[in-house]
mmCIF file of C-alpha atoms and ligand atoms in Angstrom:
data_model
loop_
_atom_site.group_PDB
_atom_site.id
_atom_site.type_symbol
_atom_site.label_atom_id
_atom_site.label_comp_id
_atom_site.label_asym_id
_atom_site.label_seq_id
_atom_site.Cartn_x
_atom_site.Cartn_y
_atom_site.Cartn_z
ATOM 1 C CA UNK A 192 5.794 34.588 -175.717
ATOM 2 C CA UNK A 193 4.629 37.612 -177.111
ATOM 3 C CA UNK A 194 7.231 39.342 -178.856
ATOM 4 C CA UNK A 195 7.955 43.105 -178.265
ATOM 5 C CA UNK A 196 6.971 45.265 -181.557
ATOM 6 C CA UNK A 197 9.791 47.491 -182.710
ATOM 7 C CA UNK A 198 8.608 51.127 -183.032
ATOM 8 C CA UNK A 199 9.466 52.539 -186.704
ATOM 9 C CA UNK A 200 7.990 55.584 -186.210
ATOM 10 C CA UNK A 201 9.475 56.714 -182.973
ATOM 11 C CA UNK A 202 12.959 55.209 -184.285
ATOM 12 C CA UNK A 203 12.686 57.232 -187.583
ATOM 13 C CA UNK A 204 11.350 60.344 -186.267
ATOM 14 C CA UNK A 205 14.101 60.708 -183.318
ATOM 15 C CA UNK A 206 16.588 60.186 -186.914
ATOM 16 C CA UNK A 207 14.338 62.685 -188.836
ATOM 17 C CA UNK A 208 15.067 64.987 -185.951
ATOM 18 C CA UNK A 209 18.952 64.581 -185.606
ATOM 19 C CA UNK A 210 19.107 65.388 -189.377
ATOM 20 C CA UNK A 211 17.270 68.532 -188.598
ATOM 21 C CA UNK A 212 19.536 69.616 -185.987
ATOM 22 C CA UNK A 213 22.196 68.736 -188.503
ATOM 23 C CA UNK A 214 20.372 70.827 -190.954
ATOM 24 C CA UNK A 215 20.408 74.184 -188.941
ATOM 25 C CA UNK A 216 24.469 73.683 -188.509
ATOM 26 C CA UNK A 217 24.928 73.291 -192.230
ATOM 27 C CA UNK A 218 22.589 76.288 -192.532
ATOM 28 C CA UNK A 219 24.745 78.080 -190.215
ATOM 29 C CA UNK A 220 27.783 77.460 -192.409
ATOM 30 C CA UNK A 221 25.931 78.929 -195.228
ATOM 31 C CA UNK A 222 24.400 75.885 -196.797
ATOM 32 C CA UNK A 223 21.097 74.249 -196.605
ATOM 33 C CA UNK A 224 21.018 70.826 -198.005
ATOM 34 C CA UNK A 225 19.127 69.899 -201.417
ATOM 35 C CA UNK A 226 17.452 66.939 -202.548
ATOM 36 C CA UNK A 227 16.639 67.137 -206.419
ATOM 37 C CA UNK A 228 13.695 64.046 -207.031
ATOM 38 C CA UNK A 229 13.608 62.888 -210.367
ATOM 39 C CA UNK A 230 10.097 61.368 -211.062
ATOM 40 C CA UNK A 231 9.487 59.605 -214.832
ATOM 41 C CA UNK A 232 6.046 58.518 -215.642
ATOM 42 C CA UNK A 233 2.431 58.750 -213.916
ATOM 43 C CA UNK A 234 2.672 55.861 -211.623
ATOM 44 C CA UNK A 235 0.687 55.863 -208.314
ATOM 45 C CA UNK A 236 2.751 54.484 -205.967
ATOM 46 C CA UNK A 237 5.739 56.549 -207.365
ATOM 47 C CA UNK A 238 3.860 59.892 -206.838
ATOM 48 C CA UNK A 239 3.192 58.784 -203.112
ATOM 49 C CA UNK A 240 7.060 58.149 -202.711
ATOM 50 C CA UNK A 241 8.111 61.098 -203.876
ATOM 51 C CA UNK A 242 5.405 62.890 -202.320
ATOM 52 C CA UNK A 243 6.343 61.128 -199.107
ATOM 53 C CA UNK A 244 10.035 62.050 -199.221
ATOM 54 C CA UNK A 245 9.557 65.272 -200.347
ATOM 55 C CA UNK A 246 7.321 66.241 -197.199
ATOM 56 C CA UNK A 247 9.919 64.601 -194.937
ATOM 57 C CA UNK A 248 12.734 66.753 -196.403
ATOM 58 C CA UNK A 249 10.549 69.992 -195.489
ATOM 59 C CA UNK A 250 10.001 68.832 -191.816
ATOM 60 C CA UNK A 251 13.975 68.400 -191.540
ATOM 61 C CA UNK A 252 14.785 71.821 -193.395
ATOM 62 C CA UNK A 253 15.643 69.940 -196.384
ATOM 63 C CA UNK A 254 15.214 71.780 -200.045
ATOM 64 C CA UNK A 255 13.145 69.674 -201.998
ATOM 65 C CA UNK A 256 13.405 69.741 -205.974
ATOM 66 C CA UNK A 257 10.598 67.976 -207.904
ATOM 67 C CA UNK A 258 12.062 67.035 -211.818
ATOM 68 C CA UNK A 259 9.009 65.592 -213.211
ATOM 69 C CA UNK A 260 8.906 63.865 -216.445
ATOM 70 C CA UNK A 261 6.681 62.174 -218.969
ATOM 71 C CA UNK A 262 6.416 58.476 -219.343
ATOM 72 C CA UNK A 263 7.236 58.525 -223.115
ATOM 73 C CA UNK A 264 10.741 60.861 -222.207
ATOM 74 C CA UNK A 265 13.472 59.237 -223.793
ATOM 75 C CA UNK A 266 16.373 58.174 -222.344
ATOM 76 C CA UNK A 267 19.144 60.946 -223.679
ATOM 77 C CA UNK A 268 16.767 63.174 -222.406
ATOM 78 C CA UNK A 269 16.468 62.215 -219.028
ATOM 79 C CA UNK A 270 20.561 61.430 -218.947
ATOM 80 C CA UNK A 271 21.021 64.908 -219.730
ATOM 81 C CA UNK A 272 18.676 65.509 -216.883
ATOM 82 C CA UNK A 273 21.199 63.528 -214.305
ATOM 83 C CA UNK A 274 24.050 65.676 -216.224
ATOM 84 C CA UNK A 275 22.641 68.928 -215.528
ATOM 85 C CA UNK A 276 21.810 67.948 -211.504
ATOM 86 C CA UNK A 277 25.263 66.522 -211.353
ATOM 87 C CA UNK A 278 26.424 69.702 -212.239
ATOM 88 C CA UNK A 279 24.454 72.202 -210.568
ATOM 89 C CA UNK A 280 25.949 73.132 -206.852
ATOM 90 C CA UNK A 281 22.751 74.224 -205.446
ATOM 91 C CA UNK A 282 21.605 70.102 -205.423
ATOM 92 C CA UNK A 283 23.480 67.792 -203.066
ATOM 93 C CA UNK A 284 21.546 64.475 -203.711
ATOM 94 C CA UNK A 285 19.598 63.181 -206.844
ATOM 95 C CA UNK A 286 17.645 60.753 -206.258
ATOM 96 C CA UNK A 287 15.685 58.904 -209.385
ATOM 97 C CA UNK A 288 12.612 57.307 -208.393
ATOM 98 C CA UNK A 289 12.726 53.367 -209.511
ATOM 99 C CA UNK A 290 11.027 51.396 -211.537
ATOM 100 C CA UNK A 291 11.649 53.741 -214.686
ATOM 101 C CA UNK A 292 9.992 53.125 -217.486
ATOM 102 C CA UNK A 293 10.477 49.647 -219.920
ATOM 103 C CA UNK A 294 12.170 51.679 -222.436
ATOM 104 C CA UNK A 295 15.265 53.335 -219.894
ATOM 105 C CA UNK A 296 17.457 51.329 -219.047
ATOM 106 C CA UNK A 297 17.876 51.752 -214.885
ATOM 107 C CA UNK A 298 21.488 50.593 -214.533
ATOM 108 C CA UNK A 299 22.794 53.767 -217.150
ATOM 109 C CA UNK A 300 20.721 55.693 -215.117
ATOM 110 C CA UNK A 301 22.199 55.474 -212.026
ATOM 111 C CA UNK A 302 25.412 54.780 -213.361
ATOM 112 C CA UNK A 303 25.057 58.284 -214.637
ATOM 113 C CA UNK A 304 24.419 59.917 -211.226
ATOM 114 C CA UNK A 305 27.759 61.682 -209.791
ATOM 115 C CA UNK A 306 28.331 59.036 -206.863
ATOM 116 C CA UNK A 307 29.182 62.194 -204.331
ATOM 117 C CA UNK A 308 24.979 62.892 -204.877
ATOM 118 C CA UNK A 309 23.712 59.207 -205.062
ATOM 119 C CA UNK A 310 21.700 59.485 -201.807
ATOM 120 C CA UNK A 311 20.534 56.321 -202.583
ATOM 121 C CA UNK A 312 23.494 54.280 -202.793
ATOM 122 C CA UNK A 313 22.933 52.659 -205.533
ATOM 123 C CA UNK A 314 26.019 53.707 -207.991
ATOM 124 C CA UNK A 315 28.220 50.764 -208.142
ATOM 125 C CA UNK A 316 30.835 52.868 -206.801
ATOM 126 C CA UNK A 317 29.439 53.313 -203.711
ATOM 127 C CA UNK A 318 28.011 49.570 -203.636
ATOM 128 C CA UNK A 319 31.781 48.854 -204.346
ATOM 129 C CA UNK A 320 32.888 50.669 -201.383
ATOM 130 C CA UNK A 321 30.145 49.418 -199.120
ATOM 131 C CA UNK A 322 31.381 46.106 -200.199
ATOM 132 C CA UNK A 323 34.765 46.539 -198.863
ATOM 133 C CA UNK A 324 33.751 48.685 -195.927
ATOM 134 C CA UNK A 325 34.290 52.178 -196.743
ATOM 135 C CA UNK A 326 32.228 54.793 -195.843
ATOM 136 C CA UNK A 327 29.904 55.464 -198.463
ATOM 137 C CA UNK A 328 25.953 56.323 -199.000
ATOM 138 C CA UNK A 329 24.496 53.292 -197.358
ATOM 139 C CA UNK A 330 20.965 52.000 -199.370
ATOM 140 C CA UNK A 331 18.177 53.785 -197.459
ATOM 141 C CA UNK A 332 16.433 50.443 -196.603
ATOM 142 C CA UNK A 333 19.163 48.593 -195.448
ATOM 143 C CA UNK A 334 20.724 51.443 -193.299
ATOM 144 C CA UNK A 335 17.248 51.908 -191.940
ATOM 145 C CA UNK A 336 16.977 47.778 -190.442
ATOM 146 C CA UNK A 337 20.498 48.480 -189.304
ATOM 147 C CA UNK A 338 19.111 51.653 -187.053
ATOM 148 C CA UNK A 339 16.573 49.423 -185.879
ATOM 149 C CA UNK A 340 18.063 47.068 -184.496
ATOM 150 C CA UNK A 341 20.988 49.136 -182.828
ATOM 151 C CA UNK A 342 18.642 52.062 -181.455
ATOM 152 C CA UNK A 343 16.305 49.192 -180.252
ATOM 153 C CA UNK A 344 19.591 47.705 -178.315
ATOM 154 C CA UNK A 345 19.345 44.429 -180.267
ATOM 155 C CA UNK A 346 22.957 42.776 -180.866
ATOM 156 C CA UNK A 347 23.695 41.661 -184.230
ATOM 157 C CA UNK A 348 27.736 40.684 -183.887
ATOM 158 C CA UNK A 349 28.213 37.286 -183.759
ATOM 159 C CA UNK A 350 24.109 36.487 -184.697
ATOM 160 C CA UNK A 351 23.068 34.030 -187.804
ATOM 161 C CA UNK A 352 21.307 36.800 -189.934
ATOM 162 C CA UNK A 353 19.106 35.077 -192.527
ATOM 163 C CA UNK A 354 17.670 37.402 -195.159
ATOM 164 C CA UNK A 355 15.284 36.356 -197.436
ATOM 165 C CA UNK A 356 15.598 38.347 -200.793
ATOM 166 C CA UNK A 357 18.306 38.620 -202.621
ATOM 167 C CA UNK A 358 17.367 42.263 -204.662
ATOM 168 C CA UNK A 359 20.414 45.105 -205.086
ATOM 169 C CA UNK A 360 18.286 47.727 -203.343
ATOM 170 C CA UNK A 361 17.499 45.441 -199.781
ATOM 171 C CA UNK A 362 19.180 41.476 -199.615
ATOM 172 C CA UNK A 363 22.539 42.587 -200.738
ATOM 173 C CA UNK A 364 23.410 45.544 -199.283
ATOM 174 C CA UNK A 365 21.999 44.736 -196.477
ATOM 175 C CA UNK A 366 23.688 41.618 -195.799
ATOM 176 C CA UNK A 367 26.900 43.626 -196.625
ATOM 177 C CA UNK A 368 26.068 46.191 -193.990
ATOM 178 C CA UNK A 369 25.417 43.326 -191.068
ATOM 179 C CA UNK A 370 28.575 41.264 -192.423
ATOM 180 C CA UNK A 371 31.149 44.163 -191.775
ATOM 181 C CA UNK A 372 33.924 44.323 -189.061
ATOM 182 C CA UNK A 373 31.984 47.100 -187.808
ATOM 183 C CA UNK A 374 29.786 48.701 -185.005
ATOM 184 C CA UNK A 375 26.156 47.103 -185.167
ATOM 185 C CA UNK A 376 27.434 44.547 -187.783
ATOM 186 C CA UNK A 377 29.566 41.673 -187.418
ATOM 187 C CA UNK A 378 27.078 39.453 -188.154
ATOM 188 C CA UNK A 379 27.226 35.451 -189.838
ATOM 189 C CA UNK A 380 25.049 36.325 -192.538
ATOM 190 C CA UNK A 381 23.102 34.366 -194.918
ATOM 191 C CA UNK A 382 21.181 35.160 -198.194
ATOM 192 C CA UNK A 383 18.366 32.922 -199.278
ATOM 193 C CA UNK A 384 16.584 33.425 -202.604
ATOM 194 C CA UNK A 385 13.689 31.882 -204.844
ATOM 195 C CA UNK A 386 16.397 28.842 -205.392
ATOM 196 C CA UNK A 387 17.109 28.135 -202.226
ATOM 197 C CA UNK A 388 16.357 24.891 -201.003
ATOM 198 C CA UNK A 389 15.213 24.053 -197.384
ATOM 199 C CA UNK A 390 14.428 27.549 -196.797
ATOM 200 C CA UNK A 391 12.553 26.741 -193.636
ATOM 201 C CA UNK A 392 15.158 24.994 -192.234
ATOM 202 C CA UNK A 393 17.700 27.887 -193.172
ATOM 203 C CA UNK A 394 15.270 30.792 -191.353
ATOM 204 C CA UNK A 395 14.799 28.690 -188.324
ATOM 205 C CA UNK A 396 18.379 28.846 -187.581
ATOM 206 C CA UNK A 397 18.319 32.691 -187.495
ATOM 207 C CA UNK A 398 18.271 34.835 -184.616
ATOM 208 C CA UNK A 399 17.247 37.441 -186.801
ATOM 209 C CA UNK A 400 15.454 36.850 -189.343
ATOM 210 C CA UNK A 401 14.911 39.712 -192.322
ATOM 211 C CA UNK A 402 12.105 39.137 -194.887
ATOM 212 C CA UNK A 403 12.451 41.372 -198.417
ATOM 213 C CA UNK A 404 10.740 39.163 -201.185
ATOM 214 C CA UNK A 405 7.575 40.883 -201.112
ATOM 215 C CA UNK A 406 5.083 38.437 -200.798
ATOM 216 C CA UNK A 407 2.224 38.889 -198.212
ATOM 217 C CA UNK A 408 2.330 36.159 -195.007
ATOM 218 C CA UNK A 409 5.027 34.520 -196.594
ATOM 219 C CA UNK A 410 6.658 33.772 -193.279
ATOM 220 C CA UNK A 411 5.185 31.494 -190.930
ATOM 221 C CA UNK A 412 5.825 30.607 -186.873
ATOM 222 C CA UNK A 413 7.418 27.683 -187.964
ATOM 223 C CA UNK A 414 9.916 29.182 -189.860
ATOM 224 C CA UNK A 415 11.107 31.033 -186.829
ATOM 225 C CA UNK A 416 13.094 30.254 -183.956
ATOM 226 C CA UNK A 417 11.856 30.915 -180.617
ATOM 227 C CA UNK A 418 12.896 34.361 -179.633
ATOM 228 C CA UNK A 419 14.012 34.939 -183.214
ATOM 229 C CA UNK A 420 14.219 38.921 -183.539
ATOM 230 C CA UNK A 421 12.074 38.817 -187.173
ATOM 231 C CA UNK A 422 12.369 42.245 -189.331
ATOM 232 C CA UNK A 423 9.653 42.574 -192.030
ATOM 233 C CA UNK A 424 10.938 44.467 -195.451
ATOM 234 C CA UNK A 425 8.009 43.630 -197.678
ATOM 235 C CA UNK A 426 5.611 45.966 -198.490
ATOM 236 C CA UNK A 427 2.478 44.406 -200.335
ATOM 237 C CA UNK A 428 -0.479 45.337 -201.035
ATOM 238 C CA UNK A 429 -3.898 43.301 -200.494
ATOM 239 C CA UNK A 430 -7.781 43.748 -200.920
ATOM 240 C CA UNK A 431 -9.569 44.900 -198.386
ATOM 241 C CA UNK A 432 -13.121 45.808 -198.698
ATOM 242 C CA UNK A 433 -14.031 47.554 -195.121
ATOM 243 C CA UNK A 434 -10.843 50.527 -196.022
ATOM 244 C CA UNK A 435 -11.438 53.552 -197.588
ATOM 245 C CA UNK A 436 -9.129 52.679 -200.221
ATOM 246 C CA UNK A 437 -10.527 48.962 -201.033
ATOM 247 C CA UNK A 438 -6.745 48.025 -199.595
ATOM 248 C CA UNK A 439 -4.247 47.784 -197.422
ATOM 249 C CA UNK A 440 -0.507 47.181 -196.626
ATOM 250 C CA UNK A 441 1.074 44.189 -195.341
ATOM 251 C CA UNK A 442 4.414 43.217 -194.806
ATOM 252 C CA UNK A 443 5.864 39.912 -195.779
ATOM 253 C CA UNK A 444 5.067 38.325 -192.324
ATOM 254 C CA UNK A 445 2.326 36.684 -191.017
ATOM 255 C CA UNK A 446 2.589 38.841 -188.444
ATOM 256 C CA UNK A 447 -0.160 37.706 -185.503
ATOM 257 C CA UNK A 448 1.099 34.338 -185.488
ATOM 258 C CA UNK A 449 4.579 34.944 -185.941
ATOM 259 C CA UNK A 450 4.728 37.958 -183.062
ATOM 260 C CA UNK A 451 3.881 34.514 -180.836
ATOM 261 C CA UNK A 452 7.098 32.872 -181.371
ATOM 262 C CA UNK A 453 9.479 35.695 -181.917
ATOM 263 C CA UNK A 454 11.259 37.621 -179.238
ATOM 264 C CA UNK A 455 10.981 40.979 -181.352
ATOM 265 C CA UNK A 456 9.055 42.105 -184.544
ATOM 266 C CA UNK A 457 8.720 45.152 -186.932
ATOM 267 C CA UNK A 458 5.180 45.898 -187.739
ATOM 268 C CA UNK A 459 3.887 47.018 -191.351
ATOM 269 C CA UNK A 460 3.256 49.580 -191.582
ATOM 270 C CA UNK A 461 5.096 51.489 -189.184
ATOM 271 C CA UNK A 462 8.026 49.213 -189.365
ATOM 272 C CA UNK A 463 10.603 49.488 -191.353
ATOM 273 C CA UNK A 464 8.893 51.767 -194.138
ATOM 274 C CA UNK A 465 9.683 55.040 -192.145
ATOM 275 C CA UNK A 466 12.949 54.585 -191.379
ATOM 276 C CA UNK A 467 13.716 53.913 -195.414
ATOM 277 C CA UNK A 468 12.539 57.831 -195.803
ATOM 278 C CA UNK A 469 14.313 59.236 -192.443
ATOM 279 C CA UNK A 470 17.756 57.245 -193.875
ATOM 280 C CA UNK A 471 17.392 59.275 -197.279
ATOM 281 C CA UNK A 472 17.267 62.213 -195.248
ATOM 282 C CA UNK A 473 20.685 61.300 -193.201
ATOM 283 C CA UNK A 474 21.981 60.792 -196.749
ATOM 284 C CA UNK A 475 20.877 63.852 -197.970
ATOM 285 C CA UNK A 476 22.545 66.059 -194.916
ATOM 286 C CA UNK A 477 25.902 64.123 -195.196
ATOM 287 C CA UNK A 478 25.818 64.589 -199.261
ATOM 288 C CA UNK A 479 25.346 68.338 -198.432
ATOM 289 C CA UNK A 480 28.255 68.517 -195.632
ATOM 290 C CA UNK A 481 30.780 66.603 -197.808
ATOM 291 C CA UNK A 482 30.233 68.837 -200.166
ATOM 292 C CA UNK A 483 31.088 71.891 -198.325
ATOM 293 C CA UNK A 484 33.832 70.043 -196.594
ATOM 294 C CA UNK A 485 35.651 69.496 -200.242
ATOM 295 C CA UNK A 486 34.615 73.411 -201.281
ATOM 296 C CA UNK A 487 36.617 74.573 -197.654
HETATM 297 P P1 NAD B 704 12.559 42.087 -205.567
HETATM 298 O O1 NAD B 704 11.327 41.573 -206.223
HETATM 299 O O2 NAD B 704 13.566 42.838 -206.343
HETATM 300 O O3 NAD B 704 13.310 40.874 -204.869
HETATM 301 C C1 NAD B 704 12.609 39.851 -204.226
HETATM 302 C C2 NAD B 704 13.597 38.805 -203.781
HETATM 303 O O4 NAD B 704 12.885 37.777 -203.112
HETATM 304 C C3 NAD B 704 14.363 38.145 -204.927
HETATM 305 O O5 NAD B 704 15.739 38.212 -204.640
HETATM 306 C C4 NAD B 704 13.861 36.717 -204.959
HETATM 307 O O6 NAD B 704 14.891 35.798 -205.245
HETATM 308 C C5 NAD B 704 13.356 36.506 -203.552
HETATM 309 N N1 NAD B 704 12.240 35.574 -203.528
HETATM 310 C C6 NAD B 704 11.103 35.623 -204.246
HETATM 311 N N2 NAD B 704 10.314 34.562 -203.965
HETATM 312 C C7 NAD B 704 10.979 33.829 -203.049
HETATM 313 C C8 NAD B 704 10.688 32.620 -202.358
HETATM 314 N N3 NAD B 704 9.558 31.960 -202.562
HETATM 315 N N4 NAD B 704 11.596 32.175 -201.483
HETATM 316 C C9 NAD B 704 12.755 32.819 -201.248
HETATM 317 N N5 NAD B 704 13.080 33.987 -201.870
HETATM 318 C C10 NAD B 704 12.197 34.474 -202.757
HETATM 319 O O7 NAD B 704 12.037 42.929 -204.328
HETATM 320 P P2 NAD B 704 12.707 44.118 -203.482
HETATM 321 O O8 NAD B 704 12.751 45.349 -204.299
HETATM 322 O O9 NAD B 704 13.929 43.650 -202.786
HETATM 323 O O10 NAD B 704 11.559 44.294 -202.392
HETATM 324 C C11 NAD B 704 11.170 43.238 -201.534
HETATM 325 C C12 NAD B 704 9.996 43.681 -200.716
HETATM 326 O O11 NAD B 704 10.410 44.764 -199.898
HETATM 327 C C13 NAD B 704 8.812 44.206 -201.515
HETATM 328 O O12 NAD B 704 7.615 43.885 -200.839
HETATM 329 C C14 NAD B 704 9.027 45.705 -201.509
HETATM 330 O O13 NAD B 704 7.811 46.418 -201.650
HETATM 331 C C15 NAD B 704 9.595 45.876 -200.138
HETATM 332 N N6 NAD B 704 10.416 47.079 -199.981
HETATM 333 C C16 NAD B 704 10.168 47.823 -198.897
HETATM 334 C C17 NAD B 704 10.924 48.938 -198.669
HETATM 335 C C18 NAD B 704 10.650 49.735 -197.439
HETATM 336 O O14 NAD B 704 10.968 50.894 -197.387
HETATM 337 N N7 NAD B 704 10.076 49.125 -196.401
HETATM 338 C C19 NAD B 704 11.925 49.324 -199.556
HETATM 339 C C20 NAD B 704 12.185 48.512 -200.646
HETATM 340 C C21 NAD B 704 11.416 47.369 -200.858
#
């Protein structure tokens, strides 16, 4: 079997381009949606996200605001940062880039963002409301393997999802997105985590597998069923001489192997890491319109 390699690309840029027609009908009501960034410190792979996100907001129409700060900013500072988006009408999402430095303290930080801007659904308010199936700002990640699987036709009711991972920004929301009584959900869903035991046992009962741990071709063929559909979070970097860049990116996947025994497969990259930025966008747009919806 060779399995069939789900398109991340294609999938995010047919999203990328719904929230640009979604743009020019906000703009047509008089707004066009803003995205403040909030980047603390001089970290590489930071700058690239924000860099990333902030070119995929201009494709889609998308105001992009960069609030850059330095490393040593202290943590008052930067809440009074959060206060001042929060407050300002012109931004519709805020979005802090993560990790923040040792000395912040993350959870006040994004407890601090209004949770009618959180475009990354992280505020346990809308976690809360995930939770219990409201709608809400959906994690970027998560929402993005949902998309996947439902624009690639793959049915997840009544499926054993096994996620490996366990984090608040990918295992747990995204097992509460695949666990509700919803469309493209309705899932049996389990969570395994660096405690579980028989953790090959547990993935080979999936039918989809999802892999978030971050830990290069951690997954092997014989942790997957046969025509398993296997989604690959991870993101990890490993040396590689021949590139440009003395690296590259891998997914969590051993992915030649693995694309033998599995019925479907998300490369990396190209996988799931576009859809993560095309989901903030979606976010973005809908933060904008329910804000104009509340103001008429
Ligand atoms: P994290 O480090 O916060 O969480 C890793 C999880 O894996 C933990 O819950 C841990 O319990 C579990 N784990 C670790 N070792 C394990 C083992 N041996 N067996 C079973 N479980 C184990 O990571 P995260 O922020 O959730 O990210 C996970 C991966 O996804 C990383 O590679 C990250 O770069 C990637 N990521 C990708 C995107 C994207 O857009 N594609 C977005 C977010 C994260």
């Amino acid at each position: 079997m060779t399995a069939k390699i789900i398109d991340g690309k294609a999938i995010a840029a047919q999203i990328r381009e719904e929230a640009k027609n979604e743009v020019e009908a906000l703009k047509d009501r008089g707004v066009t949606p803003c995205l403040a960034a909030v980047l603390v410190g001089d970290v590489a792979a930071s700058k690239v996200y924000v860099k990333n996100k902030r070119q995929a907001c201009e494709k889609v129409g998308i105001t992009s605001v960069l609030r850059a700060l330095a490393a040593d900013v202290s943590e008052p500072e930067l809440l009074k940062l959060i206060d001042e988006l929060n407050n300002d009408p012109a931004v519709h999402g805020i979005l802090v880039q993560l990790p923040l430095p040792k000395h912040i303290d993350e959870t006040k930080v994004i407890e601090a963002i209004d949770p009618s801007k959180d475009v990354d659904g992280f505020h346990p308010f809308n976690v809360g409301r995930l939770v219990i199936g409201l709608d809400t700002f959906r994690s970027c990640t998560p929402a993005g393997v949902q998309q996947l699987l439902l624009r690639s036709g793959i049915e997840v009711a009544g499926k054993h999802v096994v996620i490996i991972g366990r984090s608040n920004i990918v295992g747990k929301p995204l097992a509460n997105i695949v666990v509700q009584k919803q469309k493209g959900a309705n899932a049996t869903v389990t969570i395994c985590h660096s405690r579980t035991k028989n953790l090959n046992e547990i993935c080979r009962q999936a039918d989809i597998l999802i892999s978030a741990l971050g830990q290069p071709a951690f997954v092997k063929p014989d942790m997957v069923k046969p025509g398993a559909v296997v989604i690959d979070v991870g993101i990890n970097r490993i040396d590689c001489p021949s590139s440009d860049k003395g690296y590259k990116l891998v997914g969590d996947v051993d992915f030649e192997p693995v694309s033998k025994v599995a019925s479907a497969i998300t490369p990396v990259p190209g996988g799931v890491g576009p859809m993560t930025v095309a989901m903030l966008m979606v976010n973005t747009v809908k933060a904008a319109r329910m804000a104009l919806d509340r103001a008429s």
